[in-house]
PDB file of C-alpha atoms in Angstrom:
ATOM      1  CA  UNK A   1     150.071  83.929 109.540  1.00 47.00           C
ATOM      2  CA  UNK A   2     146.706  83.568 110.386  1.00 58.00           C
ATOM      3  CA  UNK A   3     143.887  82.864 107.542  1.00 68.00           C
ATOM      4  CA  UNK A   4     142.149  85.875 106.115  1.00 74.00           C
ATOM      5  CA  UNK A   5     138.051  86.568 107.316  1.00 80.00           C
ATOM      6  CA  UNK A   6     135.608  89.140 105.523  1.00 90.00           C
ATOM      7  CA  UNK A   7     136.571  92.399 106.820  1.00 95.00           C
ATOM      8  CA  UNK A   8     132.982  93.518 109.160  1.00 96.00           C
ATOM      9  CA  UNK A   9     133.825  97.236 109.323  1.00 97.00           C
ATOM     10  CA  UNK A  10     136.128  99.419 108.504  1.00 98.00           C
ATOM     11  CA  UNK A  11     136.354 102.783 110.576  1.00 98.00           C
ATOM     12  CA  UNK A  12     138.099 105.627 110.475  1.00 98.00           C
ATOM     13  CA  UNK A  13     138.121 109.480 112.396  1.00 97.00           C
ATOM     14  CA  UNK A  14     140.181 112.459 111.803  1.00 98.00           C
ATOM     15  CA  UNK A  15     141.183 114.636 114.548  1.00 98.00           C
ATOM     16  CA  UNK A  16     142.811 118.623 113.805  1.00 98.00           C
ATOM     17  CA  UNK A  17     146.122 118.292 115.491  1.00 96.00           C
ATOM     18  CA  UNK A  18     146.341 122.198 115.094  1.00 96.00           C
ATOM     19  CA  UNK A  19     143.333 122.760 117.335  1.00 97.00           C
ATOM     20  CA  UNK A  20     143.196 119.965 119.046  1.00 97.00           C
ATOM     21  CA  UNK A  21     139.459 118.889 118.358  1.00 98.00           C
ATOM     22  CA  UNK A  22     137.724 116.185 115.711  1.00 98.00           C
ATOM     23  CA  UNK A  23     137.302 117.272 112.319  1.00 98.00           C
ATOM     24  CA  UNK A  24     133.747 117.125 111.524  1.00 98.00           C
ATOM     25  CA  UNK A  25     132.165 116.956 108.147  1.00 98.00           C
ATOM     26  CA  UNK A  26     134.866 115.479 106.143  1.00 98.00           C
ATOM     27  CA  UNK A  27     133.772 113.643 103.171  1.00 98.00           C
ATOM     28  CA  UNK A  28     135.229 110.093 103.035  1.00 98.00           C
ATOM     29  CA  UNK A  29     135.500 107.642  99.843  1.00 98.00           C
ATOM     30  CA  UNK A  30     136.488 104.069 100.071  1.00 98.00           C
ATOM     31  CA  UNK A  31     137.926 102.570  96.973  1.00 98.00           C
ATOM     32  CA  UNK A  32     138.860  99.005  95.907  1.00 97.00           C
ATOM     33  CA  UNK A  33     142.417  99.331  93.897  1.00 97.00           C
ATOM     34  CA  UNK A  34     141.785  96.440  91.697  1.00 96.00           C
ATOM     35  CA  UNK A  35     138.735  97.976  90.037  1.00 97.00           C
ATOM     36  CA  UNK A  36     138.422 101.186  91.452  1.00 97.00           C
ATOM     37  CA  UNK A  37     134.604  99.997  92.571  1.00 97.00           C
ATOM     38  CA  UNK A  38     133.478 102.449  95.128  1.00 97.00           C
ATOM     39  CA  UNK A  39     132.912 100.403  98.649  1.00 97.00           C
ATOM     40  CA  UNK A  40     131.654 102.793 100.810  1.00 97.00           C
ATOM     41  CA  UNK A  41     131.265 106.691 101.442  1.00 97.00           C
ATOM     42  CA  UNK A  42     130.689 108.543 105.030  1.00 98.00           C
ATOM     43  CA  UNK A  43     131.124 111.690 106.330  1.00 98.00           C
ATOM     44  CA  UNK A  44     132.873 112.644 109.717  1.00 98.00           C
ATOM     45  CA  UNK A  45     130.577 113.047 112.413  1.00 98.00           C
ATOM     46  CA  UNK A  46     130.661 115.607 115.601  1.00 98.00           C
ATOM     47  CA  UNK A  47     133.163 113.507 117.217  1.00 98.00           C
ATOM     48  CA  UNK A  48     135.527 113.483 113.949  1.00 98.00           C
ATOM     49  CA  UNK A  49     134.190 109.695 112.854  1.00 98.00           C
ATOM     50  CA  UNK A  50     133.192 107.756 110.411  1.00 98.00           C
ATOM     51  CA  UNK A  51     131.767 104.261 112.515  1.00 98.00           C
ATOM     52  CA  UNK A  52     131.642 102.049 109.145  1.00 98.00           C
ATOM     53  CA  UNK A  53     132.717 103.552 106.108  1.00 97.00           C
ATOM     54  CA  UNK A  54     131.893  99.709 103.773  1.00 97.00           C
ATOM     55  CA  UNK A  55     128.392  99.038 102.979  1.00 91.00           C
ATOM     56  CA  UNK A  56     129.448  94.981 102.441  1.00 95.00           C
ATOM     57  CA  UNK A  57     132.085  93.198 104.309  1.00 96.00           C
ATOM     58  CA  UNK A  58     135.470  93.749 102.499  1.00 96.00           C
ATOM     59  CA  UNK A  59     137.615  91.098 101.010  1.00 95.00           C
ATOM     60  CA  UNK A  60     141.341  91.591 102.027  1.00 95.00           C
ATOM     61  CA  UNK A  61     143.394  93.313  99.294  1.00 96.00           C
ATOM     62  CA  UNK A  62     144.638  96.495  98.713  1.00 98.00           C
ATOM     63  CA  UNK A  63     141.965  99.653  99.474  1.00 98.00           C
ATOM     64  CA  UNK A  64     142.406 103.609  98.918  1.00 98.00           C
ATOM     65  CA  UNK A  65     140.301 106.033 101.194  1.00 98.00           C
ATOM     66  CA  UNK A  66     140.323 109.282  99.896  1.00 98.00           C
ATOM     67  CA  UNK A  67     139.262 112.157 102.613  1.00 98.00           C
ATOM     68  CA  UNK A  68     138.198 115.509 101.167  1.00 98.00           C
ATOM     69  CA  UNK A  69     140.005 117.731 103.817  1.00 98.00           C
ATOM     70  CA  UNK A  70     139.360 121.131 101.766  1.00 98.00           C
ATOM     71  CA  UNK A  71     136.459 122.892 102.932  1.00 98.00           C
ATOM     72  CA  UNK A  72     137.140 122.019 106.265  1.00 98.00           C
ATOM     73  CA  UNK A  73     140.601 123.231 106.418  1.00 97.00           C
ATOM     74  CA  UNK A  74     140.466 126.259 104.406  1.00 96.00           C
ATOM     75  CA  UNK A  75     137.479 127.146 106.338  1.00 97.00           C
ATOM     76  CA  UNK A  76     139.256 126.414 109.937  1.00 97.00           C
ATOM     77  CA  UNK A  77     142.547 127.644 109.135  1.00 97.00           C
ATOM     78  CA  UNK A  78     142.125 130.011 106.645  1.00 96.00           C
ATOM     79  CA  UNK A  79     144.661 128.116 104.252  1.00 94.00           C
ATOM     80  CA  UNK A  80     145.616 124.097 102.836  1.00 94.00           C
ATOM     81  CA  UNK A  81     148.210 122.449 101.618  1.00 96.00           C
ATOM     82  CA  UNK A  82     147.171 119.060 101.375  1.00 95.00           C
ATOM     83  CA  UNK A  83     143.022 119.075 100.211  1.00 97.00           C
ATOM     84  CA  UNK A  84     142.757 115.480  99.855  1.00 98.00           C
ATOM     85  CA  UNK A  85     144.056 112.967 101.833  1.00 98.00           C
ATOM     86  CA  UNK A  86     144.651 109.975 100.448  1.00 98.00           C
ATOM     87  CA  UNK A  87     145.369 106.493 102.133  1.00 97.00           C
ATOM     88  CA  UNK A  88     146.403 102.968 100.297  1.00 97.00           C
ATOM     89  CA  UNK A  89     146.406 100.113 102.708  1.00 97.00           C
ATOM     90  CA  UNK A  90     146.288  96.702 102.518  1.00 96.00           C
ATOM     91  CA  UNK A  91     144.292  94.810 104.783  1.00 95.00           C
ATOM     92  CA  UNK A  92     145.792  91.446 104.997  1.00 94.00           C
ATOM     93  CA  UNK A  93     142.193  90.086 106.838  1.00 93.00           C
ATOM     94  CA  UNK A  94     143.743  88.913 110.113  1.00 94.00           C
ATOM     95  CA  UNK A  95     140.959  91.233 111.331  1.00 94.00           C
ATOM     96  CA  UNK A  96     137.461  91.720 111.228  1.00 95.00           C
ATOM     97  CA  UNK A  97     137.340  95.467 112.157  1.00 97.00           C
ATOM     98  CA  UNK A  98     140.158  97.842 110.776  1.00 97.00           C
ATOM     99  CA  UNK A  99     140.199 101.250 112.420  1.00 98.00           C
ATOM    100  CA  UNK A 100     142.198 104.290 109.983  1.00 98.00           C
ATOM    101  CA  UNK A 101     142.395 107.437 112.305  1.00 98.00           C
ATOM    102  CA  UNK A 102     144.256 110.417 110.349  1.00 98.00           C
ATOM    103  CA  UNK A 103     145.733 113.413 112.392  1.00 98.00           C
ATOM    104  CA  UNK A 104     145.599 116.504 110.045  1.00 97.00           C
ATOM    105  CA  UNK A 105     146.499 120.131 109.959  1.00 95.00           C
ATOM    106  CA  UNK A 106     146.569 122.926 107.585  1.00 94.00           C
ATOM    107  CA  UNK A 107     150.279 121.441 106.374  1.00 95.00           C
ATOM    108  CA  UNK A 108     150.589 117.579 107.086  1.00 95.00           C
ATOM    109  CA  UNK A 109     148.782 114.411 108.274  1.00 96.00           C
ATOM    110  CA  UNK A 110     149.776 111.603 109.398  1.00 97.00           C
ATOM    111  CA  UNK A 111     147.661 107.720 109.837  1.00 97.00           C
ATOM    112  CA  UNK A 112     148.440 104.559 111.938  1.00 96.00           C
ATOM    113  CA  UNK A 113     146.670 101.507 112.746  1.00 96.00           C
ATOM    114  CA  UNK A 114     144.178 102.530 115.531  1.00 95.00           C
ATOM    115  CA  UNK A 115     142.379  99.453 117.744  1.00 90.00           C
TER     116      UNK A 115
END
């Protein structure tokens, strides 16, 4: 396994699989685990991202981002099931830029490993 580097950036974007368009003005918090010290806040932009969401570089370890989904749901669709969407991930530092996309709807998401 390669050795671990500061983590530059970490990125994210969500994109409304119901509609088919970026979600824009989603709130985003990113979270160390081990102390629950807040890294890093953005919100979504016109094209559904967030370009760096830490302030610092990021040690490797285990993160949470927490994305407020609620208004923008309810206010799209009229209804939501899930109003926070919350992702733990480890980043094992084999990278220096991690991008997070999220696909969400008014009843699931999903996340993967973007590039």
């Amino acid at each position: 396994m390669p050795e671990s580097e500061p983590i530059e950036r970490l990125s994210t974007h969500v994109l409304d699989v119901a509609i088919g368009r970026p979600a824009e003005g989603i709130p985003v918090v990113l979270v160390r685990d081990a102390d629950q010290v807040v890294l890093g806040r953005g919100t979504t932009d016109a094209d559904g991202r967030v370009a760096r969401l830490n302030d610092e570089p990021l040690a490797p370890g285990d993160l949470t981002l927490t994305f407020d989904v609620d208004a923008y749901i309810s206010r799209t669709h009229g209804t939501v099931f899930h109003p926070r969407i919350t992702l733990h991930v480890r980043l094992d530092g084999t990278r220096a830029h991690y991008h997070l996309p999220v696909l969400a709807g008014p009843f699931s998401h999903t996340t993967y490993l973007g590039s």
